[in-house]
Tab-separated table of C-alpha atoms in Angstrom:
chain	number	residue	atom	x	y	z
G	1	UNK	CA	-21.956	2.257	-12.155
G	2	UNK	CA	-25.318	3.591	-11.238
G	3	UNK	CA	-28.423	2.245	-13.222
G	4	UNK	CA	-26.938	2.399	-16.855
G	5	UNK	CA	-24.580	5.073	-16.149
G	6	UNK	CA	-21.069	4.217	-15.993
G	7	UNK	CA	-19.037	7.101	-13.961
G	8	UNK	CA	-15.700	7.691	-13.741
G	9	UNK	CA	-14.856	9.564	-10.157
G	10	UNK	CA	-11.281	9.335	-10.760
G	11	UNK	CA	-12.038	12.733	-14.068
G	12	UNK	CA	-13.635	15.178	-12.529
G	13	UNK	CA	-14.717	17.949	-15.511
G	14	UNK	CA	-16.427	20.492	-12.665
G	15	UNK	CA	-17.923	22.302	-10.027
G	16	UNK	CA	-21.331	23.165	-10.532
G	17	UNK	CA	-23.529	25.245	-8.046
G	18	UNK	CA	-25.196	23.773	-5.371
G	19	UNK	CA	-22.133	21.213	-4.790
G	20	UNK	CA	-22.994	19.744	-7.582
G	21	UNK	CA	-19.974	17.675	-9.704
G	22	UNK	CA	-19.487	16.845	-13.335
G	23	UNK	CA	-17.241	13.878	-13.859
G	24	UNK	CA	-16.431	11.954	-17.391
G	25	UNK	CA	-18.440	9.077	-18.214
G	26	UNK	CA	-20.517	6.628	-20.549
G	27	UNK	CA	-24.144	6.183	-21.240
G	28	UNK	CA	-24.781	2.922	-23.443
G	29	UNK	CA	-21.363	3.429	-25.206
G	30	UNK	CA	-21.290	7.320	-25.425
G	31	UNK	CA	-18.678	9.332	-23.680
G	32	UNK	CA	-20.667	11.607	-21.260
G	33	UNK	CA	-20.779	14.577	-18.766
G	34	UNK	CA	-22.428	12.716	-15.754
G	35	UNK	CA	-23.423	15.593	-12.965
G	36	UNK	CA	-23.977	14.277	-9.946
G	37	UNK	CA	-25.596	15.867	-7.089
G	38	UNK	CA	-27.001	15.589	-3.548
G	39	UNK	CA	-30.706	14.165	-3.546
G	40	UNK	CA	-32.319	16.818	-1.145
G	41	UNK	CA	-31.478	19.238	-4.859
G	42	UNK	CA	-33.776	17.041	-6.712
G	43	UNK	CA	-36.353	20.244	-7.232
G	44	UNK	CA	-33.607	22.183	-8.820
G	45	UNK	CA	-32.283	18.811	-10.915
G	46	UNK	CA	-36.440	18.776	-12.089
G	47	UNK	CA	-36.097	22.416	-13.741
G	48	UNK	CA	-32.861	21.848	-15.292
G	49	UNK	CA	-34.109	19.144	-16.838
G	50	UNK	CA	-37.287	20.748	-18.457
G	51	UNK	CA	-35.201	23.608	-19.679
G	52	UNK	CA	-32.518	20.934	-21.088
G	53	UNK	CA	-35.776	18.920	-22.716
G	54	UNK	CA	-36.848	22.515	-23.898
G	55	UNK	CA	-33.945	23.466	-25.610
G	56	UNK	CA	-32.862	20.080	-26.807
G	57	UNK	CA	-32.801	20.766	-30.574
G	58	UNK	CA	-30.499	24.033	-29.975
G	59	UNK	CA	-27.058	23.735	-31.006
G	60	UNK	CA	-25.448	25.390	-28.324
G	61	UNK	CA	-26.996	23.576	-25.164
G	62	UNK	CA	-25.903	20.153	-24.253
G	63	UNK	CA	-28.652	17.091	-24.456
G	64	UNK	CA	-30.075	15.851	-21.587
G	65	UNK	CA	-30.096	11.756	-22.150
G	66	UNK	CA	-31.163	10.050	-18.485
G	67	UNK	CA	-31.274	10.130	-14.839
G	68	UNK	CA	-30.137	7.690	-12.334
G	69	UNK	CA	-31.026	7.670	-8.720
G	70	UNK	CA	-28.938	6.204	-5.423
């Protein structure tokens, strides 16, 4: 559990670039993608989520709902 993200490490979904990893999860009750990735990546995390926020109401990209930090 980080914040209000529960993660489970045991289902990975992914490899991602960067060494970044995509495991199963739950975000106030929803099953989730959580991606999880190394802090010193944070700049790249920050445009990935504008262009998430950006496209949010396209059908075909997946909704960004909250970031957790430890």
């Amino acid at each position: 559990m980080i914040g209000k993200i529960e993660i489970y490490t045991n289902k990975l979904l992914g490899v991602g670039s960067l060494g970044t990893l995509v495991y199963e999860g739950k975000f106030k009750g929803w099953n989730v993608a959580v991606k999880r990735l190394l802090g010193h990546y944070s700049g790249y995390a920050d445009s990935e989520i504008n262009n998430l926020l950006k496209a949010d109401a396209h059908p075909n990209v997946v909704r960004y709902y909250d970031t957790e930090e430890d």
